[in-house]
Amino acid sequence: MMVKESYRAQWERSRAYLETGDLGLALQELRDGLTLAPDDAVLWEEVFNLSLLGGLTQNALAAAVRLRELAPENTDFIGLHAMAALLAGKLAEAVPLFEEVLRRDPGSVEVRRQLARALDVAGQRDRVRALLEEAVTLAPTEAGAANDLAVHYLEHVPQEGPELATRVLRPVLEAHPTDAPTHFNLALALRLSDPAQARYHVQKVLKGDDKDLRAQAQQLLTMIPA
């Protein structure tokens, strides 16, 4: 990443504020840098990243739109625009942008996940399943895609859901034996068909570091038949 001398001082102060957790001052330093270099994509991308970090979705969206103006054909910037639009609740804007990124990068697992997320919010569930199944086919041991698909199966495929979820999660667990979300979703899938195995996977989650997931696992334990 090339930081220009014209705004190096502002950049370094922004980084220093970020390290102390003062996001507001970090962003202000970046804005000061932009008065010196208003068309610098490095600065705008950092504004985007810090805005997302702080949950400032409208800020992030404005930064993404500016990046698109500076480099309209940059696929990464289209992806940032899509992500910011989704987080800002602008589905009609986000979906076609994700579609455009997928056309440009047809082998991307992550873009499929993001587009599926947008379509799920929009209620287009058939397309969600197809996209996530494509993602898992492309990367069968990638935890994120498999867990997204497993959750979709469990929530939207009433009879076959648990079996389908189990099928996509097992290869992930073989590749990533300590992945807590995979253990949790496998416990959900096996809750009724194999309670002993479900409890085993819950115990794996309870030994992990994710406090929120541990709380959910504790609750799930009460729902598993004795």
C-alpha positions as semicolon CSV with decimal commas, in nm:
position;residue;x (nm);y (nm);z (nm)
1;M;0,000;0,000;0,000
2;M;0,155;0,327;-0,114
3;V;0,112;0,613;0,132
4;K;0,198;0,948;-0,030
5;E;0,422;1,200;0,145
6;S;0,151;1,466;0,108
7;Y;-0,062;1,294;0,374
8;R;0,182;1,060;0,549
9;A;0,153;1,251;0,881
10;Q;-0,228;1,225;0,880
11;W;-0,210;0,855;0,786
12;E;0,033;0,779;1,069
13;R;-0,174;0,971;1,323
14;S;-0,484;0,785;1,202
15;R;-0,309;0,454;1,258
16;A;-0,196;0,564;1,604
17;Y;-0,552;0,663;1,703
18;L;-0,681;0,333;1,567
19;E;-0,436;0,140;1,789
20;T;-0,573;0,322;2,094
21;G;-0,930;0,244;1,987
22;D;-1,028;0,603;1,902
23;L;-1,206;0,540;1,574
24;G;-1,357;0,888;1,550
25;L;-1,019;1,063;1,561
26;A;-0,870;0,803;1,326
27;L;-1,140;0,884;1,071
28;Q;-1,091;1,257;1,120
29;E;-0,723;1,226;1,036
30;L;-0,814;1,039;0,716
31;R;-1,057;1,319;0,626
32;D;-0,777;1,570;0,683
33;G;-0,562;1,361;0,449
34;L;-0,837;1,372;0,187
35;T;-0,825;1,753;0,186
36;L;-0,466;1,713;0,062
37;A;-0,538;1,423;-0,176
38;P;-0,913;1,413;-0,249
39;D;-0,882;1,154;-0,528
40;D;-0,656;0,908;-0,349
41;A;-0,808;0,558;-0,351
42;V;-0,582;0,437;-0,066
43;L;-0,731;0,695;0,168
44;W;-1,089;0,631;0,057
45;E;-1,045;0,255;0,103
46;E;-0,916;0,313;0,456
47;V;-1,217;0,536;0,527
48;F;-1,436;0,251;0,401
49;N;-1,263;-0,006;0,626
50;L;-1,274;0,209;0,940
51;S;-1,636;0,305;0,875
52;L;-1,735;-0,063;0,857
53;L;-1,532;-0,131;1,170
54;G;-1,732;0,135;1,351
55;G;-2,068;0,026;1,210
56;L;-2,099;0,350;1,012
57;T;-2,268;0,192;0,712
58;Q;-2,374;0,515;0,541
59;N;-2,016;0,643;0,572
60;A;-1,885;0,320;0,423
61;L;-2,136;0,339;0,140
62;A;-2,031;0,697;0,056
63;A;-1,665;0,590;0,053
64;A;-1,744;0,293;-0,174
65;V;-1,936;0,515;-0,417
66;R;-1,636;0,751;-0,429
67;L;-1,402;0,458;-0,499
68;R;-1,631;0,353;-0,786
69;E;-1,613;0,705;-0,928
70;L;-1,233;0,692;-0,914
71;A;-1,204;0,344;-1,070
72;P;-1,538;0,231;-1,224
73;E;-1,401;-0,099;-1,360
74;N;-1,222;-0,210;-1,043
75;T;-1,390;-0,538;-0,940
76;D;-1,276;-0,505;-0,578
77;F;-1,440;-0,164;-0,550
78;I;-1,764;-0,298;-0,699
79;G;-1,754;-0,565;-0,428
80;L;-1,703;-0,302;-0,156
81;H;-1,996;-0,104;-0,294
82;A;-2,213;-0,418;-0,291
83;M;-2,115;-0,504;0,067
84;A;-2,179;-0,151;0,194
85;A;-2,515;-0,135;0,015
86;L;-2,619;-0,466;0,172
87;L;-2,517;-0,353;0,521
88;A;-2,702;-0,024;0,467
89;G;-3,018;-0,219;0,383
90;K;-3,019;-0,116;0,016
91;L;-3,099;-0,458;-0,134
92;A;-3,207;-0,326;-0,472
93;E;-2,863;-0,169;-0,503
94;A;-2,661;-0,455;-0,351
95;V;-2,795;-0,754;-0,548
96;P;-2,706;-0,634;-0,902
97;L;-2,363;-0,526;-0,778
98;F;-2,293;-0,872;-0,633
99;E;-2,421;-1,023;-0,961
100;E;-2,173;-0,805;-1,149
101;V;-1,883;-0,915;-0,926
102;L;-1,979;-1,280;-0,976
103;R;-1,984;-1,234;-1,355
104;R;-1,632;-1,094;-1,333
105;D;-1,509;-1,357;-1,087
106;P;-1,716;-1,671;-1,154
107;G;-1,495;-1,897;-0,942
108;S;-1,535;-1,697;-0,620
109;V;-1,676;-1,880;-0,320
110;E;-1,695;-1,562;-0,110
111;V;-1,893;-1,365;-0,369
112;R;-2,146;-1,650;-0,388
113;R;-2,182;-1,636;-0,010
114;Q;-2,238;-1,260;-0,014
115;L;-2,487;-1,274;-0,301
116;A;-2,669;-1,560;-0,127
117;R;-2,689;-1,351;0,189
118;A;-2,840;-1,059;-0,002
119;L;-3,090;-1,284;-0,181
120;D;-3,184;-1,454;0,147
121;V;-3,276;-1,116;0,294
122;A;-3,476;-1,052;-0,024
123;G;-3,657;-1,386;0,023
124;Q;-3,524;-1,551;-0,296
125;R;-3,456;-1,883;-0,122
126;D;-3,428;-2,114;-0,428
127;R;-3,146;-1,906;-0,568
128;V;-2,978;-1,897;-0,225
129;R;-2,965;-2,276;-0,212
130;A;-2,824;-2,302;-0,565
131;L;-2,552;-2,043;-0,497
132;L;-2,444;-2,202;-0,170
133;E;-2,441;-2,550;-0,322
134;E;-2,217;-2,414;-0,600
135;A;-1,990;-2,258;-0,336
136;V;-1,957;-2,586;-0,146
137;T;-1,889;-2,776;-0,469
138;L;-1,607;-2,530;-0,543
139;A;-1,463;-2,554;-0,190
140;P;-1,605;-2,853;0,001
141;T;-1,387;-2,801;0,310
142;E;-1,432;-2,422;0,337
143;A;-1,609;-2,372;0,668
144;G;-1,802;-2,054;0,587
145;A;-1,981;-2,176;0,275
146;A;-2,062;-2,519;0,420
147;N;-2,204;-2,370;0,739
148;D;-2,412;-2,118;0,544
149;L;-2,554;-2,404;0,338
150;A;-2,612;-2,625;0,644
151;V;-2,807;-2,346;0,817
152;H;-3,011;-2,297;0,499
153;Y;-3,092;-2,669;0,486
154;L;-3,189;-2,679;0,854
155;E;-3,412;-2,372;0,829
156;H;-3,573;-2,422;0,487
157;V;-3,567;-2,794;0,395
158;P;-3,798;-2,949;0,656
159;Q;-3,758;-3,325;0,603
160;E;-3,419;-3,376;0,439
161;G;-3,254;-3,072;0,600
162;P;-3,070;-3,244;0,888
163;E;-2,932;-3,519;0,664
164;L;-2,822;-3,274;0,395
165;A;-2,661;-3,048;0,657
166;T;-2,471;-3,340;0,809
167;R;-2,344;-3,440;0,466
168;V;-2,192;-3,098;0,389
169;L;-2,050;-3,042;0,739
170;R;-1,857;-3,368;0,787
171;P;-1,584;-3,293;0,526
172;V;-1,532;-2,950;0,688
173;L;-1,484;-3,106;1,030
174;E;-1,232;-3,354;0,889
175;A;-1,032;-3,061;0,751
176;H;-1,092;-2,827;1,049
177;P;-1,151;-3,049;1,355
178;T;-1,173;-2,761;1,603
179;D;-1,407;-2,530;1,406
180;A;-1,672;-2,436;1,663
181;P;-1,953;-2,319;1,425
182;T;-1,925;-2,649;1,235
183;H;-1,952;-2,848;1,559
184;F;-2,251;-2,636;1,662
185;N;-2,438;-2,681;1,334
186;L;-2,361;-3,052;1,329
187;A;-2,507;-3,079;1,678
188;L;-2,820;-2,904;1,549
189;A;-2,842;-3,143;1,254
190;L;-2,795;-3,455;1,470
191;R;-3,010;-3,339;1,763
192;L;-3,298;-3,579;1,692
193;S;-3,136;-3,855;1,486
194;D;-2,825;-3,910;1,703
195;P;-2,852;-3,732;2,042
196;A;-2,526;-3,881;2,173
197;Q;-2,327;-3,744;1,879
198;A;-2,510;-3,411;1,909
199;R;-2,402;-3,382;2,274
200;Y;-2,044;-3,469;2,172
201;H;-2,038;-3,179;1,926
202;V;-2,195;-2,941;2,181
203;Q;-1,916;-3,029;2,427
204;K;-1,660;-2,934;2,160
205;V;-1,823;-2,591;2,131
206;L;-1,834;-2,548;2,510
207;K;-1,456;-2,597;2,522
208;G;-1,401;-2,323;2,264
209;D;-1,331;-1,950;2,298
210;D;-1,647;-1,807;2,139
211;K;-1,853;-1,680;2,433
212;D;-2,173;-1,618;2,232
213;L;-2,156;-1,958;2,063
214;R;-2,092;-2,126;2,399
215;A;-2,411;-1,967;2,534
216;Q;-2,606;-2,093;2,232
217;A;-2,453;-2,440;2,276
218;Q;-2,556;-2,444;2,643
219;Q;-2,911;-2,367;2,538
220;L;-2,900;-2,632;2,262
221;L;-2,791;-2,891;2,518
222;T;-3,127;-2,853;2,695
223;M;-3,307;-2,928;2,365
224;I;-3,130;-3,258;2,294
225;P;-3,334;-3,564;2,397
226;A;-3,193;-3,765;2,686
